[in-house]
Coordinates of N, CA and C and ligand atoms in Angstrom, one line a residue:
M6 N 1.0 -1.3 0.1 CA 0.0 0.0 -0.1 C 0.9 1.2 -0.1
R7 N 0.7 2.1 -1.0 CA 1.5 3.2 -1.1 C 0.6 4.4 -0.9
C8 N 1.3 5.6 -0.3 CA 0.4 6.7 -0.2 C 0.3 7.4 -1.6
E9 N -1.0 8.0 -1.8 CA -1.5 8.2 -3.1 C -1.0 9.9 -3.1
V10 N -0.3 10.5 -2.2 CA -0.1 11.8 -2.2 C 1.5 11.8 -2.5
C11 N 2.3 11.2 -1.8 CA 3.8 11.3 -1.8 C 4.4 10.0 -2.4
G12 N 3.6 9.1 -2.6 CA 3.8 7.8 -3.3 C 4.8 6.8 -2.5
R13 N 5.0 7.3 -1.2 CA 5.9 6.4 -0.3 C 5.0 5.2 0.2
R14 N 5.7 4.1 0.7 CA 5.0 3.2 1.2 C 4.6 3.5 2.4
I15 N 3.2 3.0 3.0 CA 2.8 3.7 4.1 C 3.1 2.6 5.2
N16 N 3.7 3.0 6.2 CA 4.1 2.2 7.3 C 2.9 2.3 8.3
G17 N 2.4 0.9 8.5 CA 1.2 0.9 9.6 C -0.1 1.2 8.8
K18 N -1.0 1.8 9.4 CA -2.4 1.7 9.1 C -2.6 2.8 8.0
P19 N -2.9 2.6 6.8 CA -3.1 3.6 5.8 C -4.2 4.7 6.2
L20 N -4.2 5.9 5.8 CA -5.3 7.0 6.6 C -5.9 7.5 5.3
K21 N -7.2 7.5 5.5 CA -8.2 8.1 4.3 C -8.5 9.5 4.7
V22 N -8.2 10.3 3.8 CA -8.3 11.9 4.0 C -8.9 12.3 2.7
I23 N -9.5 13.6 2.8 CA -9.9 14.2 1.6 C -9.1 15.6 1.5
I24 N -8.5 15.5 0.3 CA -7.7 16.6 0.1 C -8.2 17.3 -1.3
E25 N -8.8 18.5 -1.0 CA -9.3 19.3 -2.2 C -10.5 18.5 -2.9
G26 N -11.3 17.8 -2.1 CA -12.5 17.3 -2.6 C -12.3 15.7 -2.9
A27 N -10.8 15.3 -3.0 CA -10.6 13.8 -3.5 C -10.2 12.9 -2.2
K28 N -10.9 11.8 -2.4 CA -10.7 10.9 -1.1 C -9.6 10.0 -1.5
L29 N -8.6 10.0 -0.7 CA -7.2 9.5 -0.9 C -6.7 8.8 0.4
T30 N -6.1 7.6 0.1 CA -5.4 6.9 0.9 C -3.8 7.2 1.0
V31 N -3.5 7.8 2.3 CA -2.4 8.5 2.5 C -1.5 8.0 3.6
C32 N -0.3 8.5 3.7 CA 0.5 8.0 4.9 C 0.3 9.2 6.1
I33 N 0.7 8.9 7.3 CA 0.4 9.7 8.3 C 0.9 11.1 8.1
E34 N 1.9 11.1 7.4 CA 2.7 12.6 7.1 C 1.5 13.3 6.4
C35 N 1.1 12.6 5.2 CA 0.2 13.3 4.3 C -1.1 13.7 4.6
S36 N -1.6 12.9 5.6 CA -2.9 13.0 6.3 C -3.2 14.3 6.7
K37 N -1.9 14.8 7.2 CA -2.1 16.1 7.8 C -2.6 17.3 6.9
L38 N -2.4 17.1 5.6 CA -2.7 18.0 4.6 C -4.4 18.2 4.2
G39 N -4.9 17.1 4.7 CA -6.4 17.1 4.3 C -7.4 16.6 5.6
K40 N -8.5 16.6 5.4 CA -9.4 16.1 6.4 C -9.6 15.0 6.4
P41 N -9.7 14.2 7.6 CA -9.8 12.8 7.7 C -11.2 12.4 7.4
Y42 N -11.5 11.4 6.8 CA -12.8 11.0 6.5 C -12.9 9.4 6.8
Y43 N -14.0 9.2 7.2 CA -14.4 7.8 7.5 C -15.8 7.3 7.0
E44 N -15.8 6.0 6.5 CA -17.0 5.6 5.7 C -18.2 5.2 6.7
E45 N -17.7 4.7 7.9 CA -18.8 3.9 8.5 C -19.5 5.2 9.4
P46 N -18.9 6.3 9.8 CA -19.8 7.4 10.6 C -20.7 7.8 9.6
K47 N -20.5 7.9 8.3 CA -21.4 8.4 7.3 C -22.8 7.7 7.5
Q48 N -22.7 6.5 7.4 CA -23.9 5.7 7.5 C -24.9 5.9 8.7
S49 N -24.1 5.9 9.7 CA -24.7 6.1 11.2 C -25.4 7.4 11.1
M50 N -24.7 8.6 10.5 CA -25.1 9.9 10.5 C -26.5 10.0 9.7
T51 N -26.7 9.2 8.6 CA -28.1 9.2 7.8 C -29.0 8.5 8.3
S52 N -28.7 7.4 9.0 CA -29.8 6.7 9.7 C -30.8 7.4 10.5
P53 N -30.4 8.1 11.5 CA -31.3 8.6 12.4 C -32.0 9.9 11.6
R54 N -31.5 10.5 10.6 CA -32.3 11.5 10.0 C -33.8 11.3 9.7
P55 N -34.0 10.3 9.0 CA -35.5 10.0 8.5 C -36.4 10.0 9.7
G56 N -36.0 9.8 10.8 CA -37.0 9.8 12.0 C -37.2 11.2 12.4
T57 N -36.1 12.2 12.2 CA -36.3 13.5 12.8 C -37.2 14.5 11.8
K58 N -37.6 13.9 10.6 CA -38.2 14.9 9.9 C -39.6 15.3 10.4
P59 N -39.7 16.6 10.0 CA -41.0 17.2 10.7 C -42.4 16.8 10.1
R60 N -42.8 15.6 10.9 CA -44.0 15.1 10.4 C -45.4 15.8 10.7
P61 N -45.5 16.5 11.9 CA -46.6 17.2 12.2 C -46.8 18.2 11.0
L62 N -45.9 18.9 10.4 CA -46.4 19.8 9.4 C -46.9 19.3 8.1
M63 N -46.9 18.0 7.9 CA -47.4 17.3 6.9 C -48.9 17.3 7.2
I64 N -49.2 17.1 8.3 CA -50.5 16.9 8.7 C -51.3 18.0 8.7
Q65 N -50.6 19.2 9.2 CA -51.3 20.5 9.3 C -51.7 21.2 7.8
T66 N -50.9 20.7 6.9 CA -51.0 21.2 5.4 C -52.2 20.6 4.8
K67 N -52.6 19.4 5.3 CA -53.7 18.6 4.6 C -55.0 19.4 5.1
K68 N -55.5 20.2 4.3 CA -56.9 20.9 4.5 C -57.7 20.7 3.4
P69 N -59.0 20.5 3.6 CA -60.0 20.4 2.5 C -60.2 21.6 1.6
Q70 N -59.8 21.6 0.6 CA -59.6 23.0 -0.5 C -60.9 23.0 -1.5
P71 N -61.3 21.8 -1.9 CA -62.4 21.9 -3.0 C -63.6 22.8 -2.9
P72 N -64.1 23.2 -1.6 CA -65.2 24.0 -1.6 C -64.9 25.4 -2.0
K73 N -63.6 25.8 -1.9 CA -63.2 27.2 -2.6 C -64.0 27.5 -4.0
V74 N -63.7 26.4 -4.9 CA -64.4 26.6 -6.3 C -65.9 26.9 -6.2
D75 N -66.5 26.2 -5.5 CA -67.8 26.3 -5.4 C -68.5 27.7 -4.7
T76 N -67.7 28.3 -4.0 CA -68.1 29.4 -3.5 C -67.8 30.7 -4.4
S77 N -67.1 30.6 -5.3 CA -66.5 31.7 -6.4 C -67.4 31.5 -7.5
L78 N -68.0 30.4 -7.9 CA -68.8 30.4 -8.9 C -70.2 29.7 -8.5
E79 N -71.2 30.2 -9.2 CA -72.4 29.4 -9.0 C -73.3 29.5 -10.1
L80 N -74.4 28.6 -10.2 CA -75.3 28.7 -11.3 C -76.3 29.8 -11.0
V81 N -77.0 30.3 -12.4 CA -77.7 31.3 -12.5 C -79.1 30.7 -11.8
E82 N -79.9 31.5 -11.1 CA -81.1 31.2 -10.5 C -82.0 30.4 -11.5
N83 N -82.2 31.0 -12.5 CA -83.2 30.3 -13.5 C -82.5 29.5 -14.5
F84 N -81.4 28.6 -14.0 CA -80.9 27.9 -15.0 C -81.8 26.9 -15.9
D85 N -82.9 26.4 -15.2 CA -83.7 25.5 -15.7 C -84.3 26.1 -16.8
L86 N -85.0 27.5 -16.8 CA -85.7 28.1 -17.8 C -84.5 28.4 -18.9
K87 N -83.6 28.9 -18.4 CA -82.5 29.4 -19.5 C -82.0 28.1 -20.4
I88 N -81.7 27.2 -19.8 CA -81.5 26.1 -20.6 C -82.7 25.7 -21.5
R89 N -83.7 25.5 -21.2 CA -84.7 25.2 -21.9 C -85.2 26.1 -23.1
Q90 N -85.2 27.5 -22.7 CA -85.4 28.5 -23.8 C -84.2 28.5 -24.8
A91 N -82.9 28.3 -24.4 CA -81.9 28.3 -25.3 C -82.0 27.1 -26.3
R92 N -82.3 26.0 -25.5 CA -82.6 24.7 -26.5 C -83.5 24.8 -27.5
E93 N -84.8 25.5 -27.0 CA -85.9 25.5 -28.0 C -85.5 26.6 -29.1
K94 N -84.7 27.7 -28.8 CA -84.5 28.8 -29.6 C -83.5 28.0 -30.9
L95 N -82.7 27.0 -30.2 CA -81.8 26.6 -31.3 C -82.4 25.3 -32.0
G96 N -83.7 25.0 -31.7 CA -84.5 24.1 -32.3 C -84.1 22.6 -32.1
L97 N -83.4 22.6 -30.8 CA -82.9 21.3 -30.6 C -84.0 20.5 -29.5
S98 N -84.0 19.1 -29.8 CA -84.7 18.4 -28.8 C -83.9 18.0 -27.6
H99 N -84.3 17.2 -26.7 CA -83.5 16.7 -25.5 C -82.6 15.9 -26.2
E100 N -83.1 14.9 -27.1 CA -82.3 14.0 -27.6 C -80.9 14.6 -28.5
E101 N -81.3 15.6 -29.1 CA -80.1 16.1 -29.9 C -79.1 16.9 -29.0
L102 N -79.7 17.7 -27.8 CA -78.8 18.2 -27.1 C -78.0 17.2 -26.3
G103 N -78.7 16.2 -25.9 CA -78.1 15.2 -25.1 C -76.7 14.6 -25.9
K104 N -76.9 14.4 -27.1 CA -75.9 13.8 -28.2 C -74.6 15.0 -28.3
R105 N -75.1 16.2 -28.2 CA -74.1 17.1 -28.4 C -73.2 17.2 -27.0
I106 N -73.8 17.1 -26.1 CA -73.0 17.2 -24.8 C -72.7 15.9 -24.2
N107 N -73.1 14.7 -24.8 CA -72.8 13.4 -24.3 C -73.3 13.1 -22.9
E108 N -74.6 13.4 -22.8 CA -75.4 13.3 -21.5 C -76.7 12.7 -21.8
K109 N -77.3 12.0 -20.8 CA -78.5 11.3 -20.9 C -79.6 12.3 -21.0
V110 N -80.7 11.9 -21.9 CA -81.8 12.7 -22.0 C -82.5 12.9 -20.7
S111 N -82.7 12.0 -19.9 CA -83.4 11.9 -18.7 C -82.7 13.2 -17.8
L112 N -81.4 13.1 -17.9 CA -80.7 14.0 -17.1 C -81.1 15.5 -17.4
L113 N -81.0 15.7 -18.7 CA -81.5 17.1 -19.4 C -82.9 17.5 -18.8
R114 N -83.7 16.6 -19.0 CA -85.1 16.7 -18.7 C -85.3 17.2 -17.0
K115 N -84.5 16.5 -16.3 CA -84.6 16.7 -14.8 C -83.9 18.2 -14.6
I116 N -82.9 18.6 -15.4 CA -82.3 19.8 -15.3 C -83.4 21.0 -15.7
E117 N -83.9 20.7 -16.6 CA -84.9 21.8 -17.4 C -86.1 21.9 -16.5
T118 N -86.4 20.9 -15.6 CA -87.5 21.2 -14.8 C -87.0 21.4 -13.3
G119 N -85.7 21.8 -13.2 CA -85.2 22.3 -11.9 C -85.2 21.0 -10.9
K120 N -85.3 19.9 -11.5 CA -85.5 18.9 -10.4 C -84.0 18.4 -10.1
M121 N -82.9 18.8 -10.9 CA -81.6 18.5 -10.7 C -80.7 19.8 -11.0
T122 N -79.6 19.8 -10.4 CA -78.6 21.0 -10.6 C -77.5 20.3 -11.2
P123 N -77.2 21.0 -12.5 CA -76.1 20.3 -13.2 C -74.7 20.9 -12.4
D124 N -73.8 20.0 -12.5 CA -72.6 20.2 -11.8 C -71.9 21.2 -12.8
N125 N -70.7 21.7 -12.2 CA -69.8 22.8 -13.0 C -69.5 22.3 -14.3
R126 N -69.2 20.9 -14.3 CA -68.6 20.6 -15.6 C -69.7 20.4 -16.9
L127 N -70.9 20.0 -16.3 CA -72.3 20.0 -17.1 C -72.6 21.1 -17.6
A128 N -72.6 22.1 -16.4 CA -73.1 23.5 -16.8 C -72.2 24.1 -17.9
T129 N -71.1 23.9 -17.8 CA -70.0 24.4 -18.8 C -70.5 23.9 -20.2
M130 N -70.6 22.8 -20.2 CA -70.9 22.1 -21.5 C -72.2 22.6 -22.1
L131 N -73.2 22.7 -21.3 CA -74.4 23.5 -21.6 C -74.2 24.8 -22.1
E132 N -73.3 25.6 -21.4 CA -73.1 26.9 -21.8 C -72.7 27.0 -23.2
H133 N -71.6 26.1 -23.4 CA -71.0 26.0 -24.9 C -72.0 25.6 -25.8
A134 N -72.8 24.8 -25.4 CA -73.7 24.0 -26.5 C -74.9 24.9 -26.8
L135 N -75.3 25.5 -25.9 CA -76.5 26.6 -26.1 C -76.2 28.1 -26.0
K136 N -74.8 28.3 -25.9 CA -74.3 29.7 -26.2 C -75.0 30.6 -25.1
I137 N -75.1 30.1 -23.8 CA -75.8 30.8 -22.8 C -74.7 31.0 -21.6
K138 N -75.0 31.9 -20.7 CA -74.3 32.0 -19.5 C -75.1 31.3 -18.4
L139 N -74.4 30.1 -17.6 CA -75.0 29.4 -16.5 C -74.2 29.7 -15.3
I140 N -72.9 29.7 -15.7 CA -72.2 30.0 -14.3 C -71.8 31.4 -14.2
V141 N -72.0 32.1 -13.0 CA -71.8 33.2 -12.8 C -71.0 33.3 -11.5
P142 N -70.2 34.3 -11.5 CA -69.3 34.7 -10.1 C -70.5 34.7 -9.0
A143 N -70.2 34.1 -7.9 CA -71.0 34.2 -6.6 C -71.4 35.6 -6.4
K144 N -72.5 35.7 -6.2 CA -73.3 36.9 -5.8 C -72.5 37.7 -4.6
E145 N -72.3 38.8 -4.5 CA -71.6 39.5 -3.6 C -72.8 39.6 -2.2
E146 N -73.7 39.6 -2.6 CA -74.8 39.7 -1.4 C -74.4 38.4 -0.3
K147 N -74.3 37.4 -1.0 CA -74.3 36.3 0.0 C -73.1 36.4 1.1
I148 N -71.9 36.8 0.7 CA -70.6 37.0 1.6 C -71.1 38.1 2.6
P149 N -71.5 39.3 2.1 CA -71.7 40.2 3.1 C -72.9 40.0 4.1
Q150 N -73.9 39.2 3.6 CA -75.0 38.9 4.5 C -74.4 38.1 5.7
A151 N -73.6 37.3 5.4 CA -73.0 36.6 6.5 C -72.1 37.3 7.4
K152 N -71.2 38.1 6.8 CA -70.3 38.9 7.4 C -70.9 40.1 8.1
L153 N -72.0 40.6 7.4 CA -72.5 41.8 8.2 C -73.0 41.6 9.7
T154 N -73.7 40.6 9.8 CA -74.2 40.0 11.2 C -73.1 40.2 12.2
R155 N -72.2 39.8 11.7 CA -70.9 39.8 12.7 C -70.3 41.1 13.2
P156 N -70.0 41.9 12.2 CA -69.5 43.3 12.6 C -70.4 44.2 13.4
S157 N -71.7 44.1 13.1 CA -72.8 44.7 13.8 C -72.7 44.3 15.3
G158 N -72.5 42.9 15.4 CA -72.6 42.1 16.7 C -71.2 42.8 17.6
R159 N -70.2 42.9 16.8 CA -68.9 43.2 17.5 C -69.2 44.8 18.0
D160 N -69.8 45.7 17.3 CA -69.8 47.0 17.8 C -70.8 47.0 18.9
M161 N -71.6 46.2 19.0 CA -72.5 46.5 20.3 C -71.6 45.9 21.5
T162 N -71.8 46.6 22.6 CA -71.3 46.4 23.7 C -72.1 45.4 24.4
L163 N -71.3 45.0 25.5 CA -72.0 43.9 26.3 C -73.4 44.6 27.1
G164 N -73.5 45.9 27.4 CA -74.5 46.4 27.9 C -75.6 46.5 27.1
D165 N -75.3 46.8 25.7 CA -76.4 46.8 24.6 C -77.1 45.5 24.6
L166 N -76.4 44.4 24.8 CA -77.0 43.0 24.7 C -77.7 42.7 25.9
I167 N -77.2 43.1 27.2 CA -77.9 42.9 28.2 C -79.4 43.5 28.2
Q168 N -79.3 45.0 27.7 CA -80.5 45.7 27.6 C -81.5 44.9 26.7
M169 N -81.0 44.4 25.6 CA -81.7 44.0 24.4 C -82.4 42.7 25.2
D170 N -81.7 42.0 25.9 CA -82.1 40.8 26.6 C -83.3 41.1 27.6
K171 N -83.3 42.3 28.2 CA -84.1 42.5 29.2 C -85.3 42.9 28.6
K172 N -85.4 43.7 27.4 CA -86.5 44.2 26.7 C -87.3 42.7 26.1
G173 N -86.5 41.9 25.7 CA -87.2 40.7 25.1 C -87.9 40.0 26.1
S174 N -87.2 39.8 27.3 CA -87.7 39.1 28.3 C -89.1 39.8 28.8
E175 N -88.9 41.0 29.0 CA -89.9 42.0 29.6 C -91.1 41.8 28.8
K176 N -90.9 41.9 27.4 CA -92.0 41.7 26.5 C -92.7 40.2 26.7
E177 N -91.9 39.4 26.7 CA -92.6 38.0 27.0 C -93.2 37.8 28.2
D178 N -92.5 38.6 29.4 CA -93.2 38.3 30.6 C -94.7 39.1 30.5
T179 N -94.7 40.2 30.0 CA -96.0 41.1 30.1 C -97.1 40.1 29.2
A180 N -96.5 39.7 27.9 CA -97.3 38.9 27.1 C -98.0 37.7 27.9
G181 N -97.1 37.1 28.6 CA -97.6 35.9 29.4 C -98.5 36.3 30.3
R182 N -98.3 37.3 31.0 CA -99.3 37.8 32.1 C -100.6 38.1 31.6
R183 N -100.5 38.8 30.3 CA -101.8 39.1 29.8 C -102.6 37.8 29.3
Q184 N -101.8 36.9 28.9 CA -102.5 35.6 28.2 C -103.2 34.9 29.6
S185 N -102.5 34.7 30.7 CA -103.0 34.1 31.8 C -103.8 35.1 32.6
Ligands
ZN230 ZN1 2.3 10.5 2.0

């Protein structure tokens, strides 16, 4: 066994070092030029790591997201009428329309009578086939309605709520007395 740096015979145990990125087997003298490296410790270094991976983060990121799509877009209220009128305007029968969009006639009949609501995919196909608008951005009314009740409640003080409570109970009390 010869030293890969100086070429001399290695007396005793050959040493493995990294010199400028190269793994070399060298003599004791030359080992001082590089960093010693060991193959065994590397394996023991990698094995404990998989266990220390942050698993909780993976669970936290798993959140149901599909509903977002449904809230941003919605069907027009009179989609059933719109579809029927547009179909009749084009002179199409249920069968013909069904063929165009690859859907069952029974399904179309249900949609036109408002018994069924087409999903986004089907509504989009009907839009294209009949050249009408069925999917519209969700009305802004809907969101504020839900939100409005909260801000007004937030503005009210606890005192207001208690007073309202008193008024309500008083009315009930008097009403109850009158009845009895
Ligand atoms: Zn050497």
